[in-house]
PDB file of C-alpha atoms in Angstrom:
ATOM      1  CA  TYR Y   1       8.168   3.462  10.094  1.00 89.00           C
ATOM      2  CA  VAL Y   2       9.069   3.625  13.990  1.00 88.00           C
ATOM      3  CA  GLY Y   3       9.856   7.410  15.176  1.00 89.00           C
ATOM      4  CA  ASN Y   4      10.276   9.385  18.187  1.00 88.00           C
ATOM      5  CA  LEU Y   5      13.134   7.308  18.875  1.00 90.00           C
ATOM      6  CA  SER Y   6      15.472   7.716  22.226  1.00 89.00           C
ATOM      7  CA  ARG Y   7      18.812   8.954  20.781  1.00 87.00           C
ATOM      8  CA  ASP Y   8      20.303   5.853  22.560  1.00 89.00           C
ATOM      9  CA  VAL Y   9      18.548   3.011  20.608  1.00 90.00           C
ATOM     10  CA  THR Y  10      20.130   1.264  18.283  1.00 91.00           C
ATOM     11  CA  GLU Y  11      19.266  -0.662  15.005  1.00 91.00           C
ATOM     12  CA  VAL Y  12      20.341  -3.677  17.092  1.00 93.00           C
ATOM     13  CA  LEU Y  13      17.719  -3.259  20.082  1.00 93.00           C
ATOM     14  CA  ILE Y  14      15.416  -2.247  17.104  1.00 93.00           C
ATOM     15  CA  LEU Y  15      15.743  -5.579  15.717  1.00 93.00           C
ATOM     16  CA  GLN Y  16      15.239  -7.034  18.575  1.00 94.00           C
ATOM     17  CA  LEU Y  17      12.663  -6.114  19.584  1.00 93.00           C
ATOM     18  CA  PHE Y  18      10.671  -5.900  16.402  1.00 94.00           C
ATOM     19  CA  SER Y  19      11.976  -9.256  15.507  1.00 93.00           C
ATOM     20  CA  GLN Y  20       9.755 -11.021  18.315  1.00 93.00           C
ATOM     21  CA  ILE Y  21       6.839 -10.388  16.333  1.00 91.00           C
ATOM     22  CA  GLY Y  22       8.273 -11.572  13.192  1.00 91.00           C
ATOM     23  CA  PRO Y  23      11.432 -11.846  11.001  1.00 91.00           C
ATOM     24  CA  CYS Y  24      12.715  -8.692   9.853  1.00 90.00           C
ATOM     25  CA  LYS Y  25      14.667  -8.123   6.938  1.00 89.00           C
ATOM     26  CA  SER Y  26      16.093  -4.885   7.833  1.00 89.00           C
ATOM     27  CA  CYS Y  27      16.011  -1.707   9.761  1.00 89.00           C
ATOM     28  CA  LYS Y  28      17.981   1.222   8.916  1.00 88.00           C
ATOM     29  CA  MET Y  29      18.232   3.886  10.978  1.00 86.00           C
ATOM     30  CA  ILE Y  30      18.172   7.926  10.184  1.00 83.00           C
ATOM     31  CA  THR Y  31      20.011   9.843  12.737  1.00 77.00           C
ATOM     32  CA  GLU Y  32      21.915  12.531  10.264  1.00 67.00           C
ATOM     33  CA  HIS Y  33      19.164  15.253  11.595  1.00 60.00           C
ATOM     34  CA  THR Y  34      21.014  17.051  14.682  1.00 61.00           C
ATOM     35  CA  SER Y  35      17.928  18.733  15.791  1.00 64.00           C
ATOM     36  CA  ASN Y  36      14.659  15.538  14.825  1.00 73.00           C
ATOM     37  CA  ASP Y  37      14.876  12.537  16.859  1.00 78.00           C
ATOM     38  CA  PRO Y  38      15.982   9.382  15.431  1.00 84.00           C
ATOM     39  CA  TYR Y  39      13.676   7.230  13.517  1.00 87.00           C
ATOM     40  CA  CYS Y  40      14.150   4.213  11.502  1.00 90.00           C
ATOM     41  CA  PHE Y  41      12.418   2.058   8.775  1.00 90.00           C
ATOM     42  CA  VAL Y  42      11.943  -1.628   9.801  1.00 91.00           C
ATOM     43  CA  GLU Y  43      10.985  -3.888   6.773  1.00 90.00           C
ATOM     44  CA  PHE Y  44       9.559  -7.756   7.139  1.00 89.00           C
ATOM     45  CA  TYR Y  45       9.111 -10.616   4.923  1.00 88.00           C
ATOM     46  CA  GLU Y  46       5.927 -10.760   5.482  1.00 87.00           C
ATOM     47  CA  HIS Y  47       2.892  -7.892   5.191  1.00 86.00           C
ATOM     48  CA  ARG Y  48       1.090  -9.661   7.997  1.00 88.00           C
ATOM     49  CA  ASP Y  49       4.168  -9.577  10.686  1.00 90.00           C
ATOM     50  CA  ALA Y  50       4.617  -5.709   9.763  1.00 89.00           C
ATOM     51  CA  ALA Y  51       0.882  -4.958  10.494  1.00 88.00           C
ATOM     52  CA  ALA Y  52       1.155  -7.072  13.858  1.00 90.00           C
ATOM     53  CA  ALA Y  53       4.156  -4.753  14.861  1.00 90.00           C
ATOM     54  CA  LEU Y  54       2.497  -1.551  13.795  1.00 88.00           C
ATOM     55  CA  ALA Y  55      -0.497  -3.053  16.268  1.00 89.00           C
ATOM     56  CA  ALA Y  56       1.452  -4.503  19.152  1.00 91.00           C
ATOM     57  CA  MET Y  57       4.265  -1.148  18.865  1.00 91.00           C
ATOM     58  CA  ASN Y  58       2.536   1.956  18.194  1.00 90.00           C
ATOM     59  CA  GLY Y  59       2.912   4.101  21.605  1.00 90.00           C
ATOM     60  CA  ARG Y  60       5.074   1.712  23.231  1.00 91.00           C
ATOM     61  CA  LYS Y  61       8.145   3.014  25.239  1.00 92.00           C
ATOM     62  CA  ILE Y  62      11.568   2.222  23.811  1.00 91.00           C
ATOM     63  CA  LEU Y  63      14.141   3.538  26.655  1.00 92.00           C
ATOM     64  CA  GLY Y  64      11.676   5.524  28.321  1.00 91.00           C
ATOM     65  CA  LYS Y  65      10.099   7.423  24.794  1.00 91.00           C
ATOM     66  CA  GLU Y  66       6.938   6.295  23.377  1.00 92.00           C
ATOM     67  CA  VAL Y  67       7.172   5.763  19.925  1.00 90.00           C
ATOM     68  CA  LYS Y  68       5.396   5.893  16.855  1.00 90.00           C
ATOM     69  CA  VAL Y  69       4.697   3.292  14.519  1.00 89.00           C
ATOM     70  CA  ASN Y  70       3.279   3.827  11.063  1.00 87.00           C
ATOM     71  CA  TRP Y  71       3.127   2.201   7.773  1.00 85.00           C
ATOM     72  CA  ALA Y  72       6.296   3.997   5.758  1.00 81.00           C
ATOM     73  CA  THR Y  73       4.995   5.654   2.854  1.00 70.00           C
ATOM     74  CA  THR Y  74       7.440   6.623  -0.112  1.00 59.00           C
ATOM     75  CA  PRO Y  75       8.001  10.085  -1.644  1.00 53.00           C
ATOM     76  CA  SER Y  76       5.977  10.406  -4.946  1.00 49.00           C
ATOM     77  CA  SER Y  77       9.813  11.818  -6.185  1.00 44.00           C
ATOM     78  CA  GLN Y  78      11.306   8.095  -5.614  1.00 46.00           C
ATOM     79  CA  LYS Y  79       7.764   6.333  -6.524  1.00 52.00           C
ATOM     80  CA  LYS Y  80       9.010   2.994  -7.541  1.00 59.00           C
ATOM     81  CA  ASP Y  81       8.324   1.812 -11.448  1.00 63.00           C
ATOM     82  CA  THR Y  82       5.314  -0.865 -11.482  1.00 67.00           C
ATOM     83  CA  SER Y  83       4.505  -0.319 -14.691  1.00 71.00           C
ATOM     84  CA  ASN Y  84       5.721  -4.111 -15.376  1.00 79.00           C
ATOM     85  CA  HIS Y  85       3.532  -5.223 -11.983  1.00 87.00           C
ATOM     86  CA  PHE Y  86       0.331  -6.518 -12.453  1.00 91.00           C
ATOM     87  CA  HIS Y  87      -2.610  -4.390 -11.887  1.00 93.00           C
ATOM     88  CA  VAL Y  88      -6.010  -5.081 -10.199  1.00 95.00           C
ATOM     89  CA  PHE Y  89      -8.984  -3.170 -10.704  1.00 96.00           C
ATOM     90  CA  VAL Y  90     -11.129  -3.098  -7.337  1.00 96.00           C
ATOM     91  CA  GLY Y  91     -14.724  -1.522  -7.658  1.00 96.00           C
ATOM     92  CA  ASP Y  92     -17.609  -0.473  -6.148  1.00 96.00           C
ATOM     93  CA  LEU Y  93     -15.823   0.301  -2.759  1.00 96.00           C
ATOM     94  CA  SER Y  94     -17.829   2.303   0.361  1.00 95.00           C
ATOM     95  CA  PRO Y  95     -17.083   5.691   0.407  1.00 93.00           C
ATOM     96  CA  GLU Y  96     -15.461   4.646   3.976  1.00 94.00           C
ATOM     97  CA  ILE Y  97     -12.760   2.254   2.543  1.00 93.00           C
ATOM     98  CA  THR Y  98      -9.147   3.113   2.395  1.00 93.00           C
ATOM     99  CA  THR Y  99      -5.970   2.228   0.736  1.00 92.00           C
ATOM    100  CA  GLU Y 100      -5.420   0.458   3.939  1.00 92.00           C
ATOM    101  CA  ASP Y 101      -8.364  -1.342   3.663  1.00 93.00           C
ATOM    102  CA  ILE Y 102      -8.021  -3.055   0.086  1.00 95.00           C
ATOM    103  CA  LYS Y 103      -4.259  -2.779   1.550  1.00 94.00           C
ATOM    104  CA  SER Y 104      -5.219  -5.562   3.819  1.00 93.00           C
ATOM    105  CA  ALA Y 105      -8.013  -7.372   2.392  1.00 95.00           C
ATOM    106  CA  PHE Y 106      -5.475  -8.223  -0.764  1.00 96.00           C
ATOM    107  CA  ALA Y 107      -2.915  -8.852   1.279  1.00 94.00           C
ATOM    108  CA  PRO Y 108      -3.172 -12.921   1.907  1.00 93.00           C
ATOM    109  CA  PHE Y 109      -2.812 -13.049  -1.909  1.00 94.00           C
ATOM    110  CA  GLY Y 110       0.697 -11.987  -2.308  1.00 92.00           C
ATOM    111  CA  LYS Y 111       3.288  -9.550  -2.118  1.00 92.00           C
ATOM    112  CA  ILE Y 112       1.582  -5.801  -3.313  1.00 92.00           C
ATOM    113  CA  SER Y 113       3.778  -3.335  -4.739  1.00 90.00           C
ATOM    114  CA  ASP Y 114       1.286  -0.465  -4.524  1.00 90.00           C
ATOM    115  CA  ALA Y 115      -2.302  -0.174  -3.387  1.00 92.00           C
ATOM    116  CA  ARG Y 116      -4.600   2.579  -3.740  1.00 93.00           C
ATOM    117  CA  VAL Y 117      -8.466   4.082  -3.726  1.00 93.00           C
ATOM    118  CA  VAL Y 118      -8.972   6.595  -6.100  1.00 93.00           C
ATOM    119  CA  LYS Y 119      -9.948   9.981  -4.622  1.00 91.00           C
ATOM    120  CA  ASP Y 120     -11.691  13.278  -6.214  1.00 88.00           C
ATOM    121  CA  MET Y 121      -9.289  15.967  -6.162  1.00 86.00           C
ATOM    122  CA  ALA Y 122     -11.858  18.363  -4.974  1.00 87.00           C
ATOM    123  CA  THR Y 123     -13.733  16.638  -2.113  1.00 89.00           C
ATOM    124  CA  GLY Y 124     -10.749  14.638  -1.468  1.00 88.00           C
ATOM    125  CA  LYS Y 125     -13.523  11.659  -1.175  1.00 90.00           C
ATOM    126  CA  SER Y 126     -13.396   7.884  -2.818  1.00 92.00           C
ATOM    127  CA  LYS Y 127     -14.319   7.888  -6.117  1.00 94.00           C
ATOM    128  CA  GLY Y 128     -15.502   4.311  -4.896  1.00 95.00           C
ATOM    129  CA  TYR Y 129     -12.949   2.245  -6.800  1.00 95.00           C
ATOM    130  CA  GLY Y 130      -9.149   1.422  -6.390  1.00 95.00           C
ATOM    131  CA  PHE Y 131      -6.230  -0.742  -7.618  1.00 95.00           C
ATOM    132  CA  VAL Y 132      -4.145  -3.082  -6.103  1.00 94.00           C
ATOM    133  CA  SER Y 133      -0.496  -3.881  -7.773  1.00 93.00           C
ATOM    134  CA  PHE Y 134       1.077  -7.781  -7.296  1.00 93.00           C
ATOM    135  CA  TYR Y 135       5.081  -8.747  -8.279  1.00 91.00           C
ATOM    136  CA  ASN Y 136       3.699 -11.864  -9.386  1.00 92.00           C
ATOM    137  CA  LYS Y 137       0.951 -12.518 -12.155  1.00 93.00           C
ATOM    138  CA  LEU Y 138      -0.499 -15.571 -10.386  1.00 94.00           C
ATOM    139  CA  ASP Y 139      -0.959 -13.434  -7.067  1.00 94.00           C
ATOM    140  CA  ALA Y 140      -2.939 -11.063  -9.236  1.00 95.00           C
ATOM    141  CA  GLU Y 141      -5.178 -14.137 -10.728  1.00 95.00           C
ATOM    142  CA  ASN Y 142      -5.858 -15.230  -7.468  1.00 95.00           C
ATOM    143  CA  ALA Y 143      -6.585 -12.494  -6.036  1.00 96.00           C
ATOM    144  CA  ILE Y 144      -9.478 -11.307  -9.658  1.00 96.00           C
ATOM    145  CA  VAL Y 145     -11.036 -14.783  -9.337  1.00 95.00           C
ATOM    146  CA  HIS Y 146     -11.215 -14.874  -5.104  1.00 95.00           C
ATOM    147  CA  MET Y 147     -12.112 -11.258  -4.283  1.00 95.00           C
ATOM    148  CA  GLY Y 148     -14.610 -10.507  -6.558  1.00 94.00           C
ATOM    149  CA  GLY Y 149     -18.080 -10.529  -4.928  1.00 94.00           C
ATOM    150  CA  GLN Y 150     -16.577 -10.542  -1.367  1.00 95.00           C
ATOM    151  CA  TRP Y 151     -18.035  -8.254   1.077  1.00 94.00           C
ATOM    152  CA  LEU Y 152     -15.481  -5.091   2.164  1.00 92.00           C
ATOM    153  CA  GLY Y 153     -17.419  -2.468   4.212  1.00 88.00           C
ATOM    154  CA  GLY Y 154     -21.142  -2.644   3.257  1.00 90.00           C
ATOM    155  CA  ARG Y 155     -20.439  -3.747  -0.412  1.00 94.00           C
ATOM    156  CA  GLN Y 156     -19.824  -6.626  -2.734  1.00 96.00           C
ATOM    157  CA  ILE Y 157     -17.035  -5.676  -4.645  1.00 96.00           C
ATOM    158  CA  ARG Y 158     -15.565  -6.002  -8.282  1.00 96.00           C
ATOM    159  CA  THR Y 159     -12.332  -7.094  -9.062  1.00 96.00           C
ATOM    160  CA  ASN Y 160     -10.941  -7.295 -12.684  1.00 95.00           C
ATOM    161  CA  TRP Y 161      -7.900  -6.587 -14.715  1.00 94.00           C
ATOM    162  CA  ALA Y 162      -6.835  -2.863 -14.795  1.00 91.00           C
ATOM    163  CA  THR Y 163      -6.598  -1.311 -18.378  1.00 83.00           C
ATOM    164  CA  ARG Y 164      -4.480   1.671 -19.165  1.00 65.00           C
ATOM    165  CA  LYS Y 165      -7.033   4.618 -19.598  1.00 56.00           C
ATOM    166  CA  PRO Y 166      -7.686   5.278 -23.231  1.00 51.00           C
ATOM    167  CA  PRO Y 167      -8.136   8.989 -24.392  1.00 50.00           C
ATOM    168  CA  ALA Y 168     -11.568  10.159 -23.673  1.00 50.00           C
ATOM    169  CA  PRO Y 169     -13.701   9.700 -27.040  1.00 51.00           C
ATOM    170  CA  LYS Y 170     -15.452  13.042 -28.705  1.00 50.00           C
ATOM    171  CA  SER Y 171     -17.590  10.526 -30.124  1.00 48.00           C
ATOM    172  CA  THR Y 172     -17.489   6.681 -30.862  1.00 46.00           C
ATOM    173  CA  GLN Y 173     -17.879   7.444 -34.646  1.00 48.00           C
ATOM    174  CA  GLU Y 174     -15.198   9.876 -34.530  1.00 48.00           C
ATOM    175  CA  ASN Y 175     -13.022   7.774 -32.548  1.00 46.00           C
ATOM    176  CA  ASN Y 176     -13.164   4.894 -34.225  1.00 48.00           C
ATOM    177  CA  THR Y 177     -12.545   6.435 -37.448  1.00 47.00           C
ATOM    178  CA  LYS Y 178      -9.099   8.265 -36.119  1.00 48.00           C
ATOM    179  CA  GLN Y 179      -8.209   4.568 -34.321  1.00 49.00           C
ATOM    180  CA  LEU Y 180      -8.199   3.124 -38.150  1.00 51.00           C
ATOM    181  CA  ARG Y 181      -6.367   5.944 -39.525  1.00 51.00           C
ATOM    182  CA  PHE Y 182      -3.242   6.072 -36.725  1.00 50.00           C
ATOM    183  CA  GLU Y 183      -2.915   1.794 -36.710  1.00 46.00           C
TER     184      GLU Y 183
END
């Protein structure tokens, strides 16, 4: 995401500037809001190039205006379907570890479709675990193998395949009989 742009900035100019950092896949300029400054979305082929662009370009002046560069977030209504992607559970996270931290830590293993640190709804604090989703099964497997036991923040993290959350059992005995009855 690149915001606070001058009205004279074009997609071509943005692509010229950002391509110096790494190959760009696309640039989409949004100008229809008459009251707001134009903004655009620059998509890179490589996550690391996008991270480098964020670091290098945020706060820079383009045609006299200080631009704001940040990660683009998809509105939840447009949340992409990741049900057929490969989800990795990441546990034992330090409280200060953010979604961006786990995304950065797992980025070298392949293209990530989604990543998040699970937070307590009431306090907004991390629950100490999260999930990273990969498009490719091999990337997810490599991440599980190589990231398990690695230090992130001040703790060694655990990694495993994420499993769908089963319904909360009332008691194990009751749950087993129910499962048998329905199978």
